[in-house]
């Protein structure tokens, strides 16, 4: 065990002691004691760990070092305080007796400074390990380590130890006048300012019993933690229970979006429109000018007047457009021609020209130059990362492996070219770096740095100022126009303002500092060579000149920059305006013409045509109408005629096709009504012969007949078992066999079958009725209309059949309840996002009366919605189940 | 005194309220269609909750329906009110006609058609049109609303029965040799020869089936929407012309010479129920609209009322009847010679005589038929037709979605399509139509079907395959051994089922034998068809 100890262990101990000596409160765990502590055999029987723990728990009052045997009684400290550093390792806990019992050694330091004297040597920076009576080997090691760390001679430690040992004797048994108490120490500072405070605290502490329990083992601590966490999380989860229950029990869940979208009409949106850009503002100016408004108010006629364009203007515009178009056309033609040229030299020249132009551009335009530089830098970085053109590729490696000399011209050239490219790329990188560095070197390094820093700071300052200036924009409409939002905005604004102000001050300060530094550095630039130091400025010299200069330069640059940007902006705007005009002009011209043309056409052409068509239509319709009328009339007439004809002809059609074949069963003859008039009454009275006979013999013995029928049916549906009989010749060899009769199993079987049949007959529905036969025949076709087994949630047939007794269709229910009866479990419109479930207070005992339950409302936090949309879906699907 | 009066008023009001409440409760009960199941016994809490919610909805629905009834069923049925010692059956038709409104008084008439009698009649289900069939070939259709003759023609054959099909556009006539279908204009659409010489026709509206019984006692069902002959059943009980359809479940009732009444459905060749109702031949049979009440009349001078749920006689009256009919409101009309008697339920199915109508002496009443949605009884007799007023016979309120007595042609067309779309299949005809969708009663099976055996075998094999093998030592759980053992197990599981399967097949080896026998001599084999 001691062998496994980390080497560095004593070092921290030493350090701790050296620093902690002032505290007078120290603890060293048992583990560390392996080196120096006195080995002591444990007395008494070895107890299982669990038991010992129990004992510990019981006897917490007695001052026990840890779960170890008590130390010597010399440790008279009433309240020992332990600083827990590590959990009890498993070996020490002796879990399940898996580990050999190993003695523990430990240092015991008095906590309350009663033994403070012991620590005195630590103040002197000497070694003072108390129980230092360990083996020489360990000592050696320690000393060596100490030596290494402190760089002090070996004698210092050795001697210290010796001294210690000699000093040790009087300490432990205790000095005659007792240990030094806090009060002794306090007495010394009686007339110092904070004395009363300290005394009070000390008194308070004394009043309180200072018994501190030893820390629980890690396992139990974790167990406790877990239980607490469990409790907490259970509370957290249980909170949701009523909501979930309510949702589960709800017959229908609605997933609806908030319908309130605030502003939604086009008019409302249009009314909120505010011109922002230059163009928009101009438009607004024109539209909202009093003249236009008045014109609108009165009637449209005046607008036309306002719309008048000067002939000159139009002509001018047309000319301009023509010019533009011709220019464009020429340019296009030129481009075409150039594109067609195949000469390589020409293209090379072109390229060079372009490059030149671009370089010229770079000189003129710093932005483009910057872009270009960025691009180049990126390329270089890429090259450096990938080493694509170095000999790292498979191909290159292979060639090199084979030897360059063997290769042919082409490959060699390729390789060299690649390397060249690489060199080019990397060299360029170097060169740029070199340039910058050289310039830096040439100029004053730090000053430059400072200057750049100053620039940055200035820029930041500007920005902040700008922000401060711009902050005033508050939208006067929409959500932000609401009073509380406004208030919040104001607050926010103030906060930012404050922040910005602070930042600004900081900037200023740092700027000032920088300048100071500058000056300082200029003065003693030789001295400061390596690191730059940030700290309180010691030198408070000021070189006002320089500062002014700097300021001026700053201002100049600023103003320049501003003016430049302004110019740029202006230019841009002008250009843009031009473009817009051009575009509009281009757009406007032709379609207008077309429109005019078309309108003209319309005006010219359609008159007679439409008239003609209308005429045609009218004619047609009239004709049609007439014809249909005529047809209808004729058809009707025809129909009527036909029907009439039919009606008339029907009787005449087959006047002689009389049926002479008499009805075989009945004797009554068909008599032509028109021709013969017979005595109908008499005819009706006398029933046919067959009827008479049937009537005469029918009621003879109906009941007996019925009984017979019933028996037949019963026999058919539940056939009677055959009588047991032996195959002739079998079992009849001897008298004995014959006497025995049928074998008993046969008889038994027969009886069983008979009993079964009787039971079946008893079970029949018509068993009780003499006069009824109810067929037990199963209709296979109707079978498919029945459920083969009970549907899932039901467990009893009765409940199921009761549940389907009520029709739910619209034919059988009033209109109010039909929708409720047929409502699905989930109602959701397509496109509605299902939001995650939200917590709300639900009374668990409330009976939900209303059938409608809307699940989702406005969501307070949109981010949450996004992240857990999936989860919500899961929930929803669960609900569906 | 005023105080007392007010008290009495209050009392009366309270009584009235209570009555109204009772009535309401009755209505609600009617619309809730039976009791809810006992949910307390359910152990599944989720189901319990769902069903409870459902029941609540049903309750609301029933209540709403009961409340709406007041508005949807505004008219009350008519009745005859006797004063003092007067009896309702003593009221004569003329006196009734004098008392009623003009419209109703026009509906009572006598039509003397002495030549082509005796007459049978039929009404459309909405009660607007009447079909008249004279025995000697006289057919006529009348619009009873306008009292117009729509079509009248002669078929010059015996006409035994007439029946409207789904509406007045088509009607079937049982003629001398075959049954025919005519349209409204009297055009012959079909001659149904398969039915043979049918004696009686009945039309099942919900199923679009035309049922007929012919002179050989064969029962035919024909689907008139598809033309398919759905069933052709030999009753084997002799010739009969007593047939009626039970409007509740579309089961056909036949009355036979042996005093038996049998009930039939198209998908079953045996009668569902056979009842011995009379000691002589059955002359007439009628079913109440509710389906639980049947009236039969026999030659043995008895009219019996039966409860079809218990198959028991409720009441038996000593009277003869040639024909019987139940009205929509449950009045029972029976004809006897030239006399028509109408019975009324006076509570607890105790039918008492309500009206009597005597035709001219010598007239033999053939058929009596109540006209739907009207207080009218149509009588077809040997000398023509007549219709009499029977207050309280017809349903006073009609639902135009069900039947519309005053429907336009557009509505008629609409209804035709609707009814075709909601046509019921013939197998839905059963004694208790509420059985549909309920759980099939478990029956002991003598023999399993092939598929069931196959399924079972599959399960058994699966189970055998999935059994865990014990780990054994000394090479006894080698892969090969295991596989072998598993195979054995599967075979074992299969064996008894295989036997069943073979048994089920019937003749397993016969075919093989046949093929062996068929083997031709070598020389002729080349002529055999496709040896391979």
Coordinates of N, CA, C and O in Angstrom, one line a residue, chain A residues 6 8 19 29 115 175 275 303 306 341 367 374 474 510 553 608 659-660 718 723 745 754 800 804 871:
Chain A
X6 N 1.6 8.0 -4.3 CA 2.3 8.9 -5.2 C 3.5 9.5 -4.6 O 3.5 9.9 -3.4
X8 N 4.7 12.4 -5.1 CA 4.6 13.8 -4.7 C 3.8 14.1 -3.5 O 3.5 15.2 -3.1
X19 N 1.9 26.7 4.9 CA 0.9 27.8 4.8 C -0.1 27.7 5.9 O -0.6 28.8 6.4
X29 N -4.7 12.7 6.3 CA -5.4 11.5 6.3 C -4.5 10.3 6.6 O -3.3 10.4 6.5
X115 N -2.5 22.9 20.6 CA -1.1 22.4 20.4 C -0.4 23.3 19.4 O 0.4 22.9 18.6
X175 N 2.5 21.2 29.0 CA 3.3 22.1 29.9 C 2.5 22.4 31.2 O 1.3 22.2 31.2
X275 N -42.0 55.0 -44.5 CA -40.9 55.1 -45.5 C -39.6 55.2 -44.8 O -39.4 55.9 -43.9
X303 N -56.2 64.0 -60.7 CA -55.0 63.2 -60.8 C -54.4 63.1 -62.2 O -53.2 63.2 -62.4
X306 N -52.5 66.1 -62.9 CA -51.2 66.0 -62.3 C -50.3 65.1 -63.0 O -49.1 65.2 -62.9
X341 N -12.4 35.2 -80.4 CA -11.0 35.2 -80.7 C -10.3 34.0 -80.0 O -10.5 33.8 -78.8
X367 N -10.3 48.5 -50.2 CA -11.2 47.4 -49.9 C -10.9 46.2 -50.8 O -10.8 45.1 -50.3
X374 N -6.9 38.9 -48.6 CA -7.6 37.8 -47.8 C -7.6 36.5 -48.6 O -7.4 35.4 -48.0
X474 N -37.4 54.0 -31.4 CA -38.4 53.1 -30.8 C -39.6 52.9 -31.7 O -40.2 53.9 -32.1
X510 N -7.9 53.7 -21.3 CA -6.9 52.9 -21.8 C -6.1 53.6 -22.9 O -4.9 53.5 -23.1
X553 N -4.1 63.1 -35.3 CA -4.0 62.1 -36.3 C -5.3 61.3 -36.3 O -6.0 61.0 -37.3
X608 N -68.4 46.5 -83.3 CA -69.3 45.8 -84.2 C -69.3 44.3 -84.0 O -70.4 43.6 -84.0
X659 N -106.7 -16.7 -73.1 CA -106.1 -17.8 -72.5 C -107.2 -18.8 -72.2 O -108.0 -18.7 -71.3
X660 N -107.2 -19.9 -72.9 CA -108.2 -20.9 -72.7 C -107.7 -21.9 -71.7 O -108.4 -22.7 -71.2
X718 N -79.3 -32.8 -33.8 CA -78.5 -33.5 -32.8 C -78.8 -35.0 -33.0 O -79.7 -35.6 -32.4
X723 N -76.9 -47.5 -31.9 CA -76.9 -48.5 -30.9 C -75.7 -49.3 -31.0 O -75.2 -49.7 -32.1
X745 N -67.1 -51.0 -22.3 CA -66.7 -49.7 -22.9 C -67.7 -49.2 -23.9 O -68.0 -48.0 -24.1
X754 N -75.5 -40.6 -25.4 CA -76.9 -40.4 -25.2 C -77.1 -39.2 -24.3 O -78.0 -38.3 -24.5
X800 N -69.7 -5.1 -23.8 CA -69.4 -4.7 -25.2 C -70.7 -4.5 -25.9 O -70.9 -3.5 -26.7
X804 N -72.5 -1.0 -27.8 CA -72.8 -0.8 -29.2 C -74.3 -0.7 -29.4 O -74.8 -0.7 -30.6
X871 N -40.5 15.7 -28.7 CA -41.0 15.1 -27.5 C -42.5 15.3 -27.4 O -43.2 14.3 -27.0

